[in-house]
């Protein structure tokens, strides 16, 4: 699976639940092997620490330690250290790092400075939690998404900021002129990523932000080619329901790249593999069922199913539908 943070985590929790039911290992787990290729374009060095928001969202959610009410971070979190950092005037006061969360970032930064790669560090961090899936960063290289916005005070008329500043501080409210992925062209896919895609029975695109989660992963040299070449069916789940980004501000990302916030527009943006794109199958919400025939003509096999993930059960049903779609494509 290719995944960003929160949308990826919710879908994965359902997939894991579904696989435990249909392919149980007799020990509460599953015999199915799931590898998740996670977006690291949102990663940032902050107060000397490497923060990987999407990897951590998935780790905490599958580890059962996420804050269900707030929707991100650790449950039972406190923010004493962040308050001290603000007093010293370092860091981003609007980007609160919780005390428990900081334990993860300190550990990660320590291991990176010891010389471990991000995938090695991720393997060390996730070993503590019983995730039941393997998390791989898309790349071991630092790749950072920056957003270019208009700035009349600047000589160039533009200003660039880290994605998290645009997203969290400005709530995606400054119109984005474009996204730039620093470090992308010289990056390579992390060890195991291409192998996982090429060796998979099924490749899934989580209902994640198409622009700053999925597109960023796909743009890492080697990954698009693997997706184009794999013998496995590639099935995506729409992050857009009835023209809305469900939760969050993904529409601000889509409009910046000229893609309508609509389930069919996102699918056509990825494209059908038959037509040089990335997808064989696409899941849309029942409310979007009218889009099925036009997407079919574009070469996509479409299923219209409930896409709201309000519980583990609804997420598991969605995962089952995605695997059924893939099975239909395999025959
Ligand atoms: P982030 O990295 O934390 O922003 O999370 P992702 O990139 O994985 O996914 C964010 C996207 O998930 C949002 O923009 C929504 O479009 C999508 N999303 C969130 N909840 C749901 C849901 O219940 N169903 C579907 N289909 N998509 C959802
Ligand atoms: Ca993210």
mmCIF file of C-alpha atoms and ligand atoms in Angstrom:
data_model
loop_
_atom_site.group_PDB
_atom_site.id
_atom_site.type_symbol
_atom_site.label_atom_id
_atom_site.label_comp_id
_atom_site.label_asym_id
_atom_site.label_seq_id
_atom_site.Cartn_x
_atom_site.Cartn_y
_atom_site.Cartn_z
ATOM 1 C CA UNK A 1 0.000 0.000 0.000
ATOM 2 C CA UNK A 2 1.025 3.542 -0.751
ATOM 3 C CA UNK A 3 -0.089 5.805 2.081
ATOM 4 C CA UNK A 4 0.034 9.236 3.674
ATOM 5 C CA UNK A 5 -0.769 9.805 7.341
ATOM 6 C CA UNK A 6 -4.289 9.884 8.696
ATOM 7 C CA UNK A 7 -6.193 8.605 5.632
ATOM 8 C CA UNK A 8 -3.582 5.889 5.198
ATOM 9 C CA UNK A 9 -3.711 4.905 8.868
ATOM 10 C CA UNK A 10 -7.492 4.569 8.952
ATOM 11 C CA UNK A 11 -7.548 2.445 5.822
ATOM 12 C CA UNK A 12 -4.711 0.270 7.093
ATOM 13 C CA UNK A 13 -6.431 -0.396 10.373
ATOM 14 C CA UNK A 14 -9.390 -1.707 8.387
ATOM 15 C CA UNK A 15 -7.200 -3.754 6.063
ATOM 16 C CA UNK A 16 -5.412 -5.353 9.009
ATOM 17 C CA UNK A 17 -8.736 -6.179 10.660
ATOM 18 C CA UNK A 18 -10.114 -7.677 7.454
ATOM 19 C CA UNK A 19 -7.008 -9.791 6.844
ATOM 20 C CA UNK A 20 -7.082 -11.092 10.407
ATOM 21 C CA UNK A 21 -10.596 -12.357 9.668
ATOM 22 C CA UNK A 22 -10.066 -13.871 6.219
ATOM 23 C CA UNK A 23 -6.448 -15.049 6.615
ATOM 24 C CA UNK A 24 -5.967 -15.699 10.345
ATOM 25 C CA UNK A 25 -2.646 -17.062 11.584
ATOM 26 C CA UNK A 26 -4.298 -18.743 14.583
ATOM 27 C CA UNK A 27 -2.580 -16.316 16.933
ATOM 28 C CA UNK A 28 -4.740 -13.203 16.516
ATOM 29 C CA UNK A 29 -2.755 -12.007 13.514
ATOM 30 C CA UNK A 30 -2.805 -12.757 9.817
ATOM 31 C CA UNK A 31 -0.710 -14.782 7.426
ATOM 32 C CA UNK A 32 -1.025 -11.968 4.879
ATOM 33 C CA UNK A 33 2.032 -9.740 4.524
ATOM 34 C CA UNK A 34 1.359 -6.035 4.206
ATOM 35 C CA UNK A 35 4.095 -3.571 3.279
ATOM 36 C CA UNK A 36 3.249 0.115 3.517
ATOM 37 C CA UNK A 37 5.256 2.634 1.511
ATOM 38 C CA UNK A 38 4.792 5.848 3.463
ATOM 39 C CA UNK A 39 5.104 9.449 2.319
ATOM 40 C CA UNK A 40 8.034 11.235 3.954
ATOM 41 C CA UNK A 41 7.668 14.512 2.046
ATOM 42 C CA UNK A 42 6.068 16.093 5.133
ATOM 43 C CA UNK A 43 9.137 15.329 7.251
ATOM 44 C CA UNK A 44 10.949 18.206 8.878
ATOM 45 C CA UNK A 45 13.959 18.954 11.083
ATOM 46 C CA UNK A 46 12.594 20.885 14.049
ATOM 47 C CA UNK A 47 14.600 21.916 17.124
ATOM 48 C CA UNK A 48 17.271 19.451 16.093
ATOM 49 C CA UNK A 49 14.843 16.560 15.755
ATOM 50 C CA UNK A 50 13.633 14.667 12.698
ATOM 51 C CA UNK A 51 9.847 14.609 12.682
ATOM 52 C CA UNK A 52 8.085 12.180 10.307
ATOM 53 C CA UNK A 53 4.353 12.967 10.619
ATOM 54 C CA UNK A 54 2.957 10.335 8.271
ATOM 55 C CA UNK A 55 5.106 7.453 9.515
ATOM 56 C CA UNK A 56 4.183 8.357 13.084
ATOM 57 C CA UNK A 57 0.448 8.738 12.368
ATOM 58 C CA UNK A 58 0.419 5.206 11.032
ATOM 59 C CA UNK A 59 2.626 3.837 13.797
ATOM 60 C CA UNK A 60 0.520 5.342 16.580
ATOM 61 C CA UNK A 61 -2.797 4.389 14.966
ATOM 62 C CA UNK A 62 -1.881 0.765 14.299
ATOM 63 C CA UNK A 63 -0.141 0.639 17.677
ATOM 64 C CA UNK A 64 -3.410 1.702 19.353
ATOM 65 C CA UNK A 65 -1.770 4.809 20.851
ATOM 66 C CA UNK A 66 -3.325 7.526 18.701
ATOM 67 C CA UNK A 67 -5.623 10.258 19.950
ATOM 68 C CA UNK A 68 -8.969 9.305 18.429
ATOM 69 C CA UNK A 69 -10.675 12.539 19.490
ATOM 70 C CA UNK A 70 -8.099 14.999 18.190
ATOM 71 C CA UNK A 71 -7.410 12.841 15.146
ATOM 72 C CA UNK A 72 -3.607 12.974 15.366
ATOM 73 C CA UNK A 73 -0.789 12.434 17.853
ATOM 74 C CA UNK A 74 -0.655 10.314 20.993
ATOM 75 C CA UNK A 75 -3.519 9.637 23.356
ATOM 76 C CA UNK A 76 -2.953 10.950 26.905
ATOM 77 C CA UNK A 77 -0.445 13.464 25.578
ATOM 78 C CA UNK A 78 0.962 16.446 27.495
ATOM 79 C CA UNK A 79 2.849 19.449 26.136
ATOM 80 C CA UNK A 80 5.237 20.585 28.847
ATOM 81 C CA UNK A 81 8.370 20.385 26.700
ATOM 82 C CA UNK A 82 6.748 22.308 23.855
ATOM 83 C CA UNK A 83 5.823 25.089 26.283
ATOM 84 C CA UNK A 84 9.503 25.329 27.303
ATOM 85 C CA UNK A 85 10.644 25.427 23.670
ATOM 86 C CA UNK A 86 8.222 28.290 23.057
ATOM 87 C CA UNK A 87 9.639 30.163 26.075
ATOM 88 C CA UNK A 88 13.100 29.828 24.538
ATOM 89 C CA UNK A 89 11.746 31.008 21.202
ATOM 90 C CA UNK A 90 12.740 27.911 19.233
ATOM 91 C CA UNK A 91 10.647 25.638 17.081
ATOM 92 C CA UNK A 92 7.228 26.377 15.663
ATOM 93 C CA UNK A 93 4.800 27.368 18.453
ATOM 94 C CA UNK A 94 1.859 26.393 16.228
ATOM 95 C CA UNK A 95 3.343 22.926 15.586
ATOM 96 C CA UNK A 96 3.060 21.398 19.022
ATOM 97 C CA UNK A 97 5.204 18.387 19.683
ATOM 98 C CA UNK A 98 3.718 16.439 22.565
ATOM 99 C CA UNK A 99 5.950 15.042 25.282
ATOM 100 C CA UNK A 100 5.314 11.394 24.391
ATOM 101 C CA UNK A 101 5.638 12.185 20.707
ATOM 102 C CA UNK A 102 8.975 13.876 21.399
ATOM 103 C CA UNK A 103 10.229 10.550 22.730
ATOM 104 C CA UNK A 104 9.783 9.154 19.233
ATOM 105 C CA UNK A 105 11.537 12.099 17.586
ATOM 106 C CA UNK A 106 14.447 12.011 20.040
ATOM 107 C CA UNK A 107 14.908 8.285 19.469
ATOM 108 C CA UNK A 108 14.698 8.689 15.690
ATOM 109 C CA UNK A 109 17.159 11.583 15.627
ATOM 110 C CA UNK A 110 19.563 9.757 17.926
ATOM 111 C CA UNK A 111 19.574 6.677 15.697
ATOM 112 C CA UNK A 112 19.936 8.760 12.521
ATOM 113 C CA UNK A 113 22.975 10.479 14.053
ATOM 114 C CA UNK A 114 24.392 7.062 14.921
ATOM 115 C CA UNK A 115 24.366 6.423 11.173
ATOM 116 C CA UNK A 116 21.236 4.326 10.702
ATOM 117 C CA UNK A 117 19.126 4.987 7.622
ATOM 118 C CA UNK A 118 15.518 6.134 7.992
ATOM 119 C CA UNK A 119 14.297 2.655 7.031
ATOM 120 C CA UNK A 120 16.512 1.076 9.659
ATOM 121 C CA UNK A 121 15.305 3.600 12.212
ATOM 122 C CA UNK A 122 11.675 2.980 11.220
ATOM 123 C CA UNK A 123 12.180 -0.727 11.682
ATOM 124 C CA UNK A 124 13.638 -0.088 15.159
ATOM 125 C CA UNK A 125 10.810 2.270 16.156
ATOM 126 C CA UNK A 126 8.006 0.049 14.880
ATOM 127 C CA UNK A 127 9.441 -3.057 16.569
ATOM 128 C CA UNK A 128 8.142 -1.675 19.860
ATOM 129 C CA UNK A 129 4.552 -1.610 18.601
ATOM 130 C CA UNK A 130 2.676 -4.682 17.456
ATOM 131 C CA UNK A 131 1.685 -3.193 14.099
ATOM 132 C CA UNK A 132 1.160 -6.372 12.095
ATOM 133 C CA UNK A 133 2.365 -4.585 8.948
ATOM 134 C CA UNK A 134 5.783 -3.466 7.712
ATOM 135 C CA UNK A 135 6.307 0.293 7.346
ATOM 136 C CA UNK A 136 8.837 1.537 4.823
ATOM 137 C CA UNK A 137 9.614 5.201 4.247
ATOM 138 C CA UNK A 138 9.343 5.986 0.538
ATOM 139 C CA UNK A 139 13.031 6.933 0.591
ATOM 140 C CA UNK A 140 15.949 7.052 3.006
ATOM 141 C CA UNK A 141 16.907 10.443 1.607
ATOM 142 C CA UNK A 142 15.539 13.669 3.045
ATOM 143 C CA UNK A 143 12.808 14.798 0.664
ATOM 144 C CA UNK A 144 10.786 17.813 1.773
ATOM 145 C CA UNK A 145 7.694 19.280 0.176
ATOM 146 C CA UNK A 146 7.739 23.063 0.039
ATOM 147 C CA UNK A 147 4.890 25.296 -1.064
ATOM 148 C CA UNK A 148 5.439 28.374 -3.200
ATOM 149 C CA UNK A 149 3.001 31.230 -2.554
ATOM 150 C CA UNK A 150 2.710 34.765 -3.864
ATOM 151 C CA UNK A 151 4.564 37.416 -1.846
ATOM 152 C CA UNK A 152 4.446 40.958 -3.151
ATOM 153 C CA UNK A 153 7.169 42.053 -0.696
ATOM 154 C CA UNK A 154 9.685 39.643 -2.163
ATOM 155 C CA UNK A 155 11.826 40.617 -5.206
ATOM 156 C CA UNK A 156 10.712 37.480 -7.019
ATOM 157 C CA UNK A 157 7.062 38.021 -6.070
ATOM 158 C CA UNK A 158 7.097 34.570 -4.470
ATOM 159 C CA UNK A 159 7.944 32.936 -1.197
ATOM 160 C CA UNK A 160 8.560 29.288 -0.378
ATOM 161 C CA UNK A 161 7.773 27.572 2.904
ATOM 162 C CA UNK A 162 7.828 24.050 4.284
ATOM 163 C CA UNK A 163 4.589 22.168 3.624
ATOM 164 C CA UNK A 164 3.845 21.887 7.359
ATOM 165 C CA UNK A 165 4.015 25.687 7.748
ATOM 166 C CA UNK A 166 1.567 26.148 4.890
ATOM 167 C CA UNK A 167 -0.695 23.346 6.099
ATOM 168 C CA UNK A 168 -0.706 23.749 9.873
ATOM 169 C CA UNK A 169 0.165 27.409 10.427
ATOM 170 C CA UNK A 170 -1.703 28.907 7.478
ATOM 171 C CA UNK A 171 -4.322 26.115 7.318
ATOM 172 C CA UNK A 172 -3.677 25.906 3.555
ATOM 173 C CA UNK A 173 -5.272 29.341 3.300
ATOM 174 C CA UNK A 174 -2.545 30.989 1.203
ATOM 175 C CA UNK A 175 -3.149 30.044 -2.430
ATOM 176 C CA UNK A 176 -0.365 27.685 -3.497
ATOM 177 C CA UNK A 177 1.332 28.540 -6.784
ATOM 178 C CA UNK A 178 3.088 25.189 -6.852
ATOM 179 C CA UNK A 179 4.624 22.434 -4.747
ATOM 180 C CA UNK A 180 8.335 21.714 -4.851
ATOM 181 C CA UNK A 181 9.885 18.555 -3.494
ATOM 182 C CA UNK A 182 13.362 19.437 -2.289
ATOM 183 C CA UNK A 183 15.782 16.531 -2.581
ATOM 184 C CA UNK A 184 13.417 14.470 -4.711
ATOM 185 C CA UNK A 185 15.378 14.192 -7.946
ATOM 186 C CA UNK A 186 18.511 12.922 -6.180
ATOM 187 C CA UNK A 187 16.547 10.526 -3.947
ATOM 188 C CA UNK A 188 15.999 6.835 -4.527
ATOM 189 C CA UNK A 189 13.319 4.504 -3.235
ATOM 190 C CA UNK A 190 14.158 2.986 0.146
ATOM 191 C CA UNK A 191 15.397 -0.613 0.171
ATOM 192 C CA UNK A 192 12.500 -3.022 -0.266
ATOM 193 C CA UNK A 193 10.079 -0.531 -1.820
ATOM 194 C CA UNK A 194 10.495 -1.512 -5.467
ATOM 195 C CA UNK A 195 10.767 -5.177 -4.474
ATOM 196 C CA UNK A 196 7.499 -4.953 -2.504
ATOM 197 C CA UNK A 197 5.660 -3.378 -5.449
ATOM 198 C CA UNK A 198 7.091 -5.829 -7.982
ATOM 199 C CA UNK A 199 6.473 -8.873 -5.760
ATOM 200 C CA UNK A 200 3.010 -7.886 -4.525
ATOM 201 C CA UNK A 201 -0.211 -9.777 -5.190
ATOM 202 C CA UNK A 202 -2.118 -6.517 -4.918
ATOM 203 C CA UNK A 203 -1.030 -2.866 -4.828
ATOM 204 C CA UNK A 204 -3.379 -0.440 -3.062
ATOM 205 C CA UNK A 205 -3.431 3.352 -3.025
ATOM 206 C CA UNK A 206 -4.859 4.462 0.325
ATOM 207 C CA UNK A 207 -7.439 7.277 0.264
ATOM 208 C CA UNK A 208 -4.629 9.717 1.009
ATOM 209 C CA UNK A 209 -3.942 13.246 -0.160
ATOM 210 C CA UNK A 210 -3.325 12.774 -3.909
ATOM 211 C CA UNK A 211 -0.940 15.706 -4.233
ATOM 212 C CA UNK A 212 1.272 15.763 -1.157
ATOM 213 C CA UNK A 213 1.024 12.100 -0.120
ATOM 214 C CA UNK A 214 0.510 9.787 -3.128
ATOM 215 C CA UNK A 215 2.046 11.939 -5.895
ATOM 216 C CA UNK A 216 5.110 12.532 -3.739
ATOM 217 C CA UNK A 217 5.647 8.802 -3.224
ATOM 218 C CA UNK A 218 5.109 8.085 -6.916
ATOM 219 C CA UNK A 219 7.625 10.782 -7.879
ATOM 220 C CA UNK A 220 10.502 9.133 -6.019
ATOM 221 C CA UNK A 221 12.772 7.799 -8.765
ATOM 222 C CA UNK A 222 12.030 4.112 -9.326
ATOM 223 C CA UNK A 223 8.555 3.976 -7.804
ATOM 224 C CA UNK A 224 6.487 5.059 -10.809
ATOM 225 C CA UNK A 225 8.343 2.567 -13.018
ATOM 226 C CA UNK A 226 7.672 -0.228 -10.507
ATOM 227 C CA UNK A 227 3.964 0.645 -10.389
ATOM 228 C CA UNK A 228 3.823 0.630 -14.184
ATOM 229 C CA UNK A 229 5.681 -2.688 -14.402
ATOM 230 C CA UNK A 230 4.224 -4.782 -11.601
ATOM 231 C CA UNK A 231 2.079 -7.774 -12.547
ATOM 232 C CA UNK A 232 -0.150 -7.033 -9.546
ATOM 233 C CA UNK A 233 -3.427 -5.171 -10.040
ATOM 234 C CA UNK A 234 -3.224 -1.596 -8.772
ATOM 235 C CA UNK A 235 -6.388 -0.425 -7.014
ATOM 236 C CA UNK A 236 -6.936 3.015 -5.510
ATOM 237 C CA UNK A 237 -9.500 4.333 -3.049
ATOM 238 C CA UNK A 238 -10.857 7.829 -3.612
ATOM 239 C CA UNK A 239 -10.048 10.345 -0.866
ATOM 240 C CA UNK A 240 -12.836 12.496 -2.307
ATOM 241 C CA UNK A 241 -16.508 11.839 -1.585
ATOM 242 C CA UNK A 242 -19.228 13.875 -3.338
ATOM 243 C CA UNK A 243 -16.774 16.579 -4.338
ATOM 244 C CA UNK A 244 -15.392 17.016 -0.835
ATOM 245 C CA UNK A 245 -12.098 16.055 0.761
ATOM 246 C CA UNK A 246 -13.981 14.432 3.649
ATOM 247 C CA UNK A 247 -11.686 15.723 6.372
ATOM 248 C CA UNK A 248 -9.017 18.328 5.955
ATOM 249 C CA UNK A 249 -7.962 20.667 3.199
ATOM 250 C CA UNK A 250 -6.870 18.445 0.319
ATOM 251 C CA UNK A 251 -8.924 20.609 -2.077
ATOM 252 C CA UNK A 252 -6.347 23.388 -1.607
ATOM 253 C CA UNK A 253 -3.646 20.995 -2.861
ATOM 254 C CA UNK A 254 -5.715 19.722 -5.784
ATOM 255 C CA UNK A 255 -6.659 23.198 -6.995
ATOM 256 C CA UNK A 256 -2.975 24.190 -6.954
ATOM 257 C CA UNK A 257 -2.219 21.481 -9.513
ATOM 258 C CA UNK A 258 -5.369 22.178 -11.527
ATOM 259 C CA UNK A 259 -7.279 19.045 -10.548
ATOM 260 C CA UNK A 260 -10.919 19.322 -9.546
ATOM 261 C CA UNK A 261 -11.879 18.046 -6.087
ATOM 262 C CA UNK A 262 -13.864 15.135 -7.474
ATOM 263 C CA UNK A 263 -13.498 11.353 -7.333
ATOM 264 C CA UNK A 264 -13.260 11.048 -11.121
ATOM 265 C CA UNK A 265 -10.793 13.916 -11.543
ATOM 266 C CA UNK A 266 -8.397 12.340 -9.034
ATOM 267 C CA UNK A 267 -8.630 8.973 -10.801
ATOM 268 C CA UNK A 268 -7.962 10.576 -14.185
ATOM 269 C CA UNK A 269 -5.035 12.454 -12.644
ATOM 270 C CA UNK A 270 -3.477 9.106 -11.647
ATOM 271 C CA UNK A 271 -4.579 7.661 -14.990
ATOM 272 C CA UNK A 272 -5.387 4.135 -16.133
ATOM 273 C CA UNK A 273 -2.396 1.827 -16.497
ATOM 274 C CA UNK A 274 -3.684 0.827 -19.919
ATOM 275 C CA UNK A 275 -3.315 4.461 -20.957
ATOM 276 C CA UNK A 276 0.122 5.092 -19.442
ATOM 277 C CA UNK A 277 -1.107 5.852 -15.922
ATOM 278 C CA UNK A 278 -0.966 4.065 -12.581
ATOM 279 C CA UNK A 279 -4.343 2.493 -11.774
ATOM 280 C CA UNK A 280 -6.315 -0.554 -12.875
ATOM 281 C CA UNK A 281 -9.182 -0.166 -10.433
ATOM 282 C CA UNK A 282 -10.744 2.720 -8.493
ATOM 283 C CA UNK A 283 -13.179 2.754 -5.609
ATOM 284 C CA UNK A 284 -15.626 5.632 -5.395
ATOM 285 C CA UNK A 285 -18.364 6.342 -2.902
ATOM 286 C CA UNK A 286 -21.917 5.168 -3.606
ATOM 287 C CA UNK A 287 -22.952 8.815 -3.829
ATOM 288 C CA UNK A 288 -20.570 9.197 -6.778
ATOM 289 C CA UNK A 289 -21.876 6.111 -8.646
ATOM 290 C CA UNK A 290 -22.877 8.276 -11.638
ATOM 291 C CA UNK A 291 -19.145 8.640 -12.448
ATOM 292 C CA UNK A 292 -18.728 4.887 -13.035
ATOM 293 C CA UNK A 293 -19.384 4.722 -16.771
ATOM 294 C CA UNK A 294 -17.161 7.631 -17.800
ATOM 295 C CA UNK A 295 -14.297 6.239 -15.699
ATOM 296 C CA UNK A 296 -14.923 2.852 -17.330
ATOM 297 C CA UNK A 297 -14.445 4.438 -20.731
ATOM 298 C CA UNK A 298 -11.142 5.851 -19.462
ATOM 299 C CA UNK A 299 -9.974 2.288 -18.819
ATOM 300 C CA UNK A 300 -10.668 1.964 -15.098
ATOM 301 C CA UNK A 301 -12.654 -0.766 -13.419
ATOM 302 C CA UNK A 302 -14.766 1.108 -10.886
ATOM 303 C CA UNK A 303 -16.729 -0.040 -7.849
ATOM 304 C CA UNK A 304 -19.071 2.275 -5.960
ATOM 305 C CA UNK A 305 -19.079 1.358 -2.249
ATOM 306 C CA UNK A 306 -19.352 3.228 1.074
ATOM 307 C CA UNK A 307 -16.076 5.162 1.446
ATOM 308 C CA UNK A 308 -16.597 6.746 4.867
ATOM 309 C CA UNK A 309 -14.246 5.243 7.422
ATOM 310 C CA UNK A 310 -16.041 5.996 10.695
ATOM 311 C CA UNK A 311 -14.986 2.850 12.542
ATOM 312 C CA UNK A 312 -12.713 -0.157 12.181
ATOM 313 C CA UNK A 313 -15.712 -2.027 10.763
ATOM 314 C CA UNK A 314 -16.401 0.480 7.981
ATOM 315 C CA UNK A 315 -12.675 0.644 7.181
ATOM 316 C CA UNK A 316 -12.490 -3.161 7.088
ATOM 317 C CA UNK A 317 -15.473 -3.334 4.714
ATOM 318 C CA UNK A 318 -13.741 -0.808 2.471
ATOM 319 C CA UNK A 319 -10.529 -2.840 2.512
ATOM 320 C CA UNK A 320 -12.524 -5.961 1.627
ATOM 321 C CA UNK A 321 -14.066 -4.113 -1.317
ATOM 322 C CA UNK A 322 -10.623 -2.985 -2.517
ATOM 323 C CA UNK A 323 -9.312 -6.570 -2.380
ATOM 324 C CA UNK A 324 -12.429 -7.858 -4.152
ATOM 325 C CA UNK A 325 -11.848 -5.293 -6.875
ATOM 326 C CA UNK A 326 -8.250 -6.466 -7.191
ATOM 327 C CA UNK A 327 -9.366 -10.112 -7.338
ATOM 328 C CA UNK A 328 -11.772 -9.215 -10.145
ATOM 329 C CA UNK A 329 -8.924 -7.600 -12.035
ATOM 330 C CA UNK A 330 -6.653 -10.597 -11.584
ATOM 331 C CA UNK A 331 -8.920 -13.092 -13.391
HETATM 332 P P1 LIG B 1 -2.351 13.115 6.105
HETATM 333 O O1 LIG B 1 -0.974 12.781 5.619
HETATM 334 O O2 LIG B 1 -2.501 12.952 7.589
HETATM 335 O O3 LIG B 1 -2.892 14.374 5.552
HETATM 336 O O4 LIG B 1 -3.286 11.945 5.566
HETATM 337 P P2 LIG B 1 -3.411 11.260 4.158
HETATM 338 O O5 LIG B 1 -2.641 11.920 3.086
HETATM 339 O O6 LIG B 1 -3.230 9.792 4.338
HETATM 340 O O7 LIG B 1 -4.957 11.409 3.881
HETATM 341 C C1 LIG B 1 -5.677 12.591 4.022
HETATM 342 C C2 LIG B 1 -6.929 12.414 3.201
HETATM 343 O O8 LIG B 1 -7.667 11.294 3.639
HETATM 344 C C3 LIG B 1 -7.910 13.547 3.341
HETATM 345 O O9 LIG B 1 -7.562 14.606 2.487
HETATM 346 C C4 LIG B 1 -9.232 12.910 2.928
HETATM 347 O O10 LIG B 1 -9.439 13.167 1.545
HETATM 348 C C5 LIG B 1 -8.972 11.414 3.129
HETATM 349 N N1 LIG B 1 -9.877 10.825 4.100
HETATM 350 C C6 LIG B 1 -9.952 11.103 5.427
HETATM 351 N N2 LIG B 1 -10.950 10.385 5.993
HETATM 352 C C7 LIG B 1 -11.510 9.647 4.995
HETATM 353 C C8 LIG B 1 -12.599 8.701 4.945
HETATM 354 O O11 LIG B 1 -13.276 8.400 5.938
HETATM 355 N N3 LIG B 1 -12.862 8.140 3.726
HETATM 356 C C9 LIG B 1 -12.152 8.463 2.601
HETATM 357 N N4 LIG B 1 -12.468 7.858 1.438
HETATM 358 N N5 LIG B 1 -11.137 9.347 2.621
HETATM 359 C C10 LIG B 1 -10.830 9.925 3.796
HETATM 360 CA CA1 LIG B 2 0.905 13.948 5.595
#
